XYZ file of C-alpha atoms in Angstrom:
339
model
C -56.508 -44.463 -108.756
C -57.519 -47.345 -106.496
C -59.800 -50.122 -107.663
C -62.451 -49.008 -105.168
C -62.367 -45.452 -106.584
C -62.716 -46.825 -110.094
C -65.776 -48.800 -109.061
C -67.352 -45.829 -107.282
C -66.879 -43.582 -110.307
C -68.302 -46.213 -112.639
C -71.409 -46.661 -110.508
C -71.879 -42.934 -110.086
C -71.510 -42.339 -113.798
C -74.125 -44.970 -114.597
C -76.594 -43.327 -112.237
C -76.015 -39.688 -113.168
C -74.930 -39.507 -116.774
C -77.675 -39.130 -119.395
C -77.968 -41.793 -122.040
C -75.774 -40.981 -125.045
C -77.463 -39.750 -128.212
C -77.726 -42.289 -131.024
C -74.889 -42.122 -133.505
C -75.953 -41.754 -137.160
C -75.055 -44.737 -139.263
C -72.847 -42.587 -141.495
C -70.755 -41.453 -138.506
C -70.330 -44.874 -136.965
C -66.835 -46.290 -136.771
C -66.212 -49.084 -139.253
C -65.084 -51.476 -136.519
C -65.471 -51.133 -132.763
C -62.410 -52.080 -130.711
C -62.556 -55.393 -128.927
C -63.528 -54.751 -125.254
C -60.708 -55.355 -122.808
C -61.007 -56.614 -119.230
C -61.446 -53.136 -117.713
C -64.230 -52.216 -120.135
C -66.039 -55.463 -119.377
C -65.815 -54.821 -115.634
C -67.073 -51.216 -116.039
C -69.969 -52.540 -118.080
C -70.779 -54.908 -115.232
C -70.640 -52.067 -112.699
C -72.923 -49.997 -114.900
C -75.405 -52.843 -115.014
C -75.277 -53.095 -111.219
C -75.937 -49.381 -110.899
C -78.978 -49.618 -113.177
C -80.302 -52.575 -111.173
C -80.138 -50.766 -107.837
C -81.519 -47.357 -108.880
C -84.300 -47.207 -106.257
C -85.230 -45.123 -103.185
C -83.924 -46.479 -99.889
C -85.953 -47.856 -96.971
C -85.081 -48.611 -93.340
C -85.748 -51.992 -91.777
C -84.607 -54.238 -88.974
C -82.105 -57.035 -89.743
C -84.614 -59.412 -88.140
C -86.980 -58.679 -91.040
C -84.529 -60.214 -93.549
C -83.534 -63.749 -94.299
C -80.125 -64.270 -95.949
C -80.186 -65.363 -99.578
C -78.324 -68.650 -99.970
C -76.909 -67.631 -103.349
C -74.431 -65.171 -101.835
C -70.773 -66.211 -101.753
C -70.146 -65.049 -98.199
C -70.594 -67.602 -95.417
C -72.704 -65.733 -92.847
C -71.753 -68.217 -90.109
C -68.079 -67.182 -90.354
C -68.775 -63.531 -89.504
C -67.950 -62.333 -85.993
C -67.267 -59.166 -84.031
C -63.499 -59.361 -84.493
C -63.789 -59.744 -88.251
C -66.264 -56.848 -88.561
C -64.953 -54.531 -85.833
C -64.056 -51.657 -88.168
C -67.424 -51.864 -89.955
C -69.298 -51.923 -86.630
C -67.434 -48.808 -85.485
C -68.131 -47.049 -88.793
C -71.875 -47.805 -88.689
C -72.046 -46.707 -85.069
C -70.272 -43.426 -85.862
C -72.563 -42.658 -88.813
C -75.771 -43.961 -87.243
C -76.301 -46.513 -89.996
C -74.816 -48.072 -93.112
C -73.728 -45.479 -95.662
C -73.964 -47.883 -98.629
C -77.452 -49.423 -98.886
C -77.935 -53.170 -98.862
C -80.139 -54.745 -101.549
C -83.180 -56.808 -100.573
C -86.098 -58.341 -102.395
C -89.600 -59.090 -101.173
C -90.510 -62.646 -100.189
C -94.328 -62.874 -100.267
C -94.245 -66.606 -99.514
C -91.402 -66.462 -96.994
C -91.385 -66.422 -93.205
C -89.791 -62.956 -93.254
C -90.876 -60.054 -95.486
C -87.442 -59.564 -97.140
C -84.480 -61.541 -98.386
C -81.011 -59.964 -98.321
C -79.219 -60.126 -101.698
C -76.162 -57.954 -100.971
C -74.875 -56.378 -97.766
C -74.289 -59.472 -95.611
C -71.580 -57.791 -93.527
C -73.722 -54.685 -92.998
C -76.674 -56.868 -91.983
C -74.563 -58.809 -89.450
C -72.968 -55.659 -88.014
C -76.307 -53.906 -87.466
C -77.854 -57.069 -86.019
C -74.935 -57.206 -83.579
C -75.400 -53.547 -82.642
C -79.145 -54.114 -82.108
C -78.284 -56.918 -79.682
C -75.589 -54.861 -77.953
C -77.177 -51.645 -76.639
C -78.105 -49.993 -79.971
C -81.599 -51.290 -80.845
C -82.577 -48.172 -82.815
C -80.026 -48.529 -85.610
C -81.730 -49.824 -88.754
C -80.487 -51.335 -91.977
C -80.699 -48.950 -94.942
C -81.683 -50.963 -98.004
C -83.050 -50.832 -101.518
C -85.901 -53.115 -102.580
C -85.368 -54.776 -105.954
C -87.430 -57.156 -108.053
C -84.692 -59.612 -109.079
C -84.787 -63.189 -110.233
C -82.142 -65.532 -108.818
C -79.722 -65.200 -111.733
C -79.812 -61.405 -111.652
C -79.426 -61.479 -107.866
C -76.414 -63.762 -108.233
C -74.729 -61.427 -110.736
C -75.385 -58.391 -108.564
C -73.988 -60.096 -105.459
C -70.965 -61.280 -107.435
C -70.154 -57.767 -108.660
C -70.088 -56.510 -105.087
C -68.360 -59.514 -103.537
C -65.640 -59.707 -106.179
C -64.137 -56.524 -104.761
C -64.145 -57.820 -101.178
C -60.809 -59.061 -99.875
C -62.322 -60.874 -96.894
C -64.111 -63.536 -98.945
C -61.945 -66.613 -99.382
C -61.268 -68.153 -102.767
C -62.854 -71.330 -101.394
C -66.105 -69.471 -100.626
C -66.108 -67.991 -104.133
C -65.413 -71.389 -105.656
C -68.277 -73.061 -103.830
C -70.588 -70.212 -104.800
C -69.562 -70.389 -108.472
C -69.816 -74.188 -108.566
C -73.409 -74.086 -107.314
C -74.343 -71.222 -109.655
C -72.944 -72.733 -112.857
C -75.314 -75.696 -112.539
C -78.236 -73.713 -111.181
C -78.263 -70.818 -113.624
C -76.081 -71.710 -116.622
C -76.786 -75.351 -117.407
C -73.359 -76.457 -116.197
C -71.626 -74.458 -118.971
C -68.734 -72.483 -117.471
C -68.166 -70.450 -120.646
C -71.736 -69.146 -120.557
C -71.343 -68.193 -116.904
C -67.979 -66.497 -117.506
C -69.490 -64.381 -120.282
C -72.414 -63.312 -118.082
C -70.096 -62.413 -115.188
C -67.523 -60.842 -117.520
C -64.594 -62.808 -116.138
C -62.226 -65.173 -117.957
C -63.145 -68.844 -118.192
C -59.709 -69.813 -116.836
C -60.239 -67.675 -113.747
C -63.669 -69.192 -113.188
C -62.271 -72.710 -113.627
C -59.554 -72.084 -111.021
C -62.109 -71.043 -108.419
C -64.364 -74.035 -109.095
C -61.398 -76.450 -109.104
C -60.537 -75.330 -105.577
C -63.705 -77.011 -104.285
C -62.192 -80.402 -105.206
C -59.548 -80.032 -102.478
C -60.626 -82.514 -99.737
C -61.435 -81.194 -96.239
C -58.374 -82.885 -94.711
C -56.060 -80.784 -96.893
C -58.111 -77.643 -96.251
C -57.680 -78.227 -92.503
C -53.902 -77.915 -92.905
C -54.350 -74.214 -93.631
C -54.791 -71.868 -90.677
C -57.797 -70.266 -92.361
C -59.706 -70.810 -95.631
C -58.418 -67.332 -96.532
C -54.925 -68.864 -96.835
C -56.024 -71.392 -99.471
C -55.620 -69.580 -102.786
C -57.230 -70.622 -106.059
C -53.854 -71.035 -107.749
C -52.903 -73.770 -105.251
C -55.456 -76.107 -106.861
C -53.337 -76.291 -110.015
C -50.507 -77.909 -108.034
C -52.491 -80.052 -105.614
C -55.243 -81.557 -107.759
C -52.973 -83.529 -110.139
C -51.250 -85.074 -107.099
C -54.557 -85.957 -105.453
C -55.484 -88.066 -108.473
C -52.464 -90.313 -107.817
C -53.372 -92.722 -104.948
C -49.781 -92.913 -103.663
C -49.255 -89.148 -103.754
C -52.695 -88.577 -102.214
C -51.777 -90.716 -99.229
C -48.593 -88.724 -98.688
C -50.490 -85.444 -98.986
C -53.105 -86.554 -96.471
C -50.474 -87.709 -93.981
C -48.598 -84.404 -94.291
C -51.852 -82.418 -94.045
C -52.787 -84.257 -90.866
C -49.426 -83.408 -89.308
C -49.639 -79.742 -90.359
C -53.222 -79.427 -89.055
C -52.079 -80.759 -85.665
C -49.264 -78.216 -85.614
C -51.661 -75.399 -86.546
C -53.934 -76.414 -83.681
C -50.995 -76.460 -81.260
C -49.916 -72.992 -82.378
C -53.436 -71.613 -81.952
C -53.663 -72.966 -78.421
C -50.385 -71.254 -77.568
C -51.157 -67.962 -79.336
C -48.272 -68.558 -81.733
C -48.060 -67.365 -85.317
C -49.805 -69.813 -87.668
C -48.055 -71.515 -90.548
C -48.538 -69.282 -93.599
C -50.475 -70.592 -96.578
C -47.460 -70.551 -98.891
C -45.447 -72.595 -96.384
C -48.286 -75.101 -95.993
C -48.346 -75.587 -99.750
C -44.552 -76.008 -99.861
C -44.657 -78.623 -97.116
C -47.450 -80.549 -98.815
C -45.552 -80.629 -102.096
C -42.321 -81.596 -100.350
C -44.084 -84.546 -98.725
C -44.768 -85.957 -102.174
C -41.409 -85.224 -103.787
C -39.089 -86.027 -100.834
C -36.724 -88.892 -101.610
C -35.765 -90.517 -98.335
C -34.616 -93.887 -97.062
C -37.400 -96.443 -97.049
C -37.554 -98.932 -94.172
C -38.592 -102.426 -95.205
C -39.863 -105.287 -93.072
C -41.163 -108.722 -93.952
C -44.658 -109.809 -92.961
C -44.884 -113.420 -91.824
C -47.729 -115.698 -90.787
C -47.886 -117.596 -87.490
C -46.028 -120.579 -88.991
C -43.286 -118.361 -90.447
C -44.481 -118.289 -94.047
C -43.812 -114.972 -95.840
C -47.007 -113.095 -96.531
C -45.549 -109.884 -97.929
C -43.562 -106.774 -97.134
C -44.257 -103.412 -95.466
C -42.365 -100.263 -96.514
C -42.269 -97.116 -94.331
C -40.973 -93.879 -95.868
C -39.769 -90.679 -94.165
C -43.344 -89.410 -93.915
C -44.201 -92.627 -92.007
C -46.507 -93.678 -94.831
C -46.873 -97.460 -94.949
C -47.044 -99.413 -98.197
C -48.077 -103.078 -98.018
C -47.055 -105.564 -100.691
C -48.673 -109.027 -100.594
C -46.992 -112.027 -102.177
C -48.800 -114.991 -103.768
C -49.224 -117.846 -101.286
C -51.403 -120.827 -100.401
C -52.408 -119.301 -97.053
C -56.072 -118.763 -96.272
C -57.585 -115.320 -96.160
C -57.899 -115.553 -92.365
C -54.190 -116.439 -92.016
C -53.181 -113.484 -94.192
C -55.404 -111.075 -92.237
C -53.996 -112.390 -88.957
C -50.458 -111.732 -90.218
C -51.421 -108.182 -91.160
C -53.009 -107.419 -87.784
C -49.740 -106.386 -86.001
C -48.869 -104.041 -88.875
C -52.280 -102.367 -88.701
C -52.119 -102.043 -84.917
C -48.654 -100.468 -85.149
C -49.917 -97.963 -87.738
C -52.748 -96.952 -85.377
C -50.246 -96.394 -82.561
C -48.070 -94.203 -84.811
C -51.078 -92.103 -85.814
C -52.173 -91.669 -82.182
C -48.701 -90.409 -81.240
C -48.838 -87.709 -83.926
C -52.053 -86.252 -82.537
């Protein structure tokens, strides 16, 4: 049975099955089995089903603002990404699975969308493209922010088109906002392992320059953080990673402009790691002042990363900086050529 079928059955069961009769104390089992991962997830789905047990309404997407606590980045949605959903909504005359909204008495718009971001975008697109009568089917719920976050997480966790980076940023904001910065408390509420939660949050520490080396944020997996973050804490290794990332990002851009296949995420990771571990011949050159006095040495490795070593001398600061100027200018020329 697929994961989606399992979820559907769990939600349906929570809505339709009557509450079980209390078990007499004499018949109770002496020790309940420890809940496994599947049982925890089904419990979460059951909670979601209880939360959204309401009649549906129809409204225009323009009546809803988008709740900022959702993991999905609304700005990244487009027609190409949602083409199959747009076609499905058009064929059925609306969204089959209701979105969840809550009232915003003090807001500019009457509702705030908690779940159903893709459905909202797709129907808004259809309204703007010859189908103004299609409305968003939704359920109104009275949810505080923490409950809204858990409900959105239950739905979004099953979506394959949300990047690990989006999830990580969403979890990082939520752990401080709702759980006092305690990841264990958050993991227990979401019914996921603390290690899994930590991997997602750690991914947000990857600097933008390294993220740009990947064709899409979807290619940057949470498990990559375990290999990259320790290297980023080493200044020498970080410099090599950044240089390699810059080169890969330029190549990705070139491939996009020529409609070529992008570099896969696994290959990007391998190239980044290789840039740090590669043992190649190092070119060395002395740095001298205008009067010929030795100021230091510059080393250039196979990744064209420059390392400057200054030697003790009686030269003034201005003389030392003047001796370094040609090295800096040459480094700028090398970087310009790579772009």
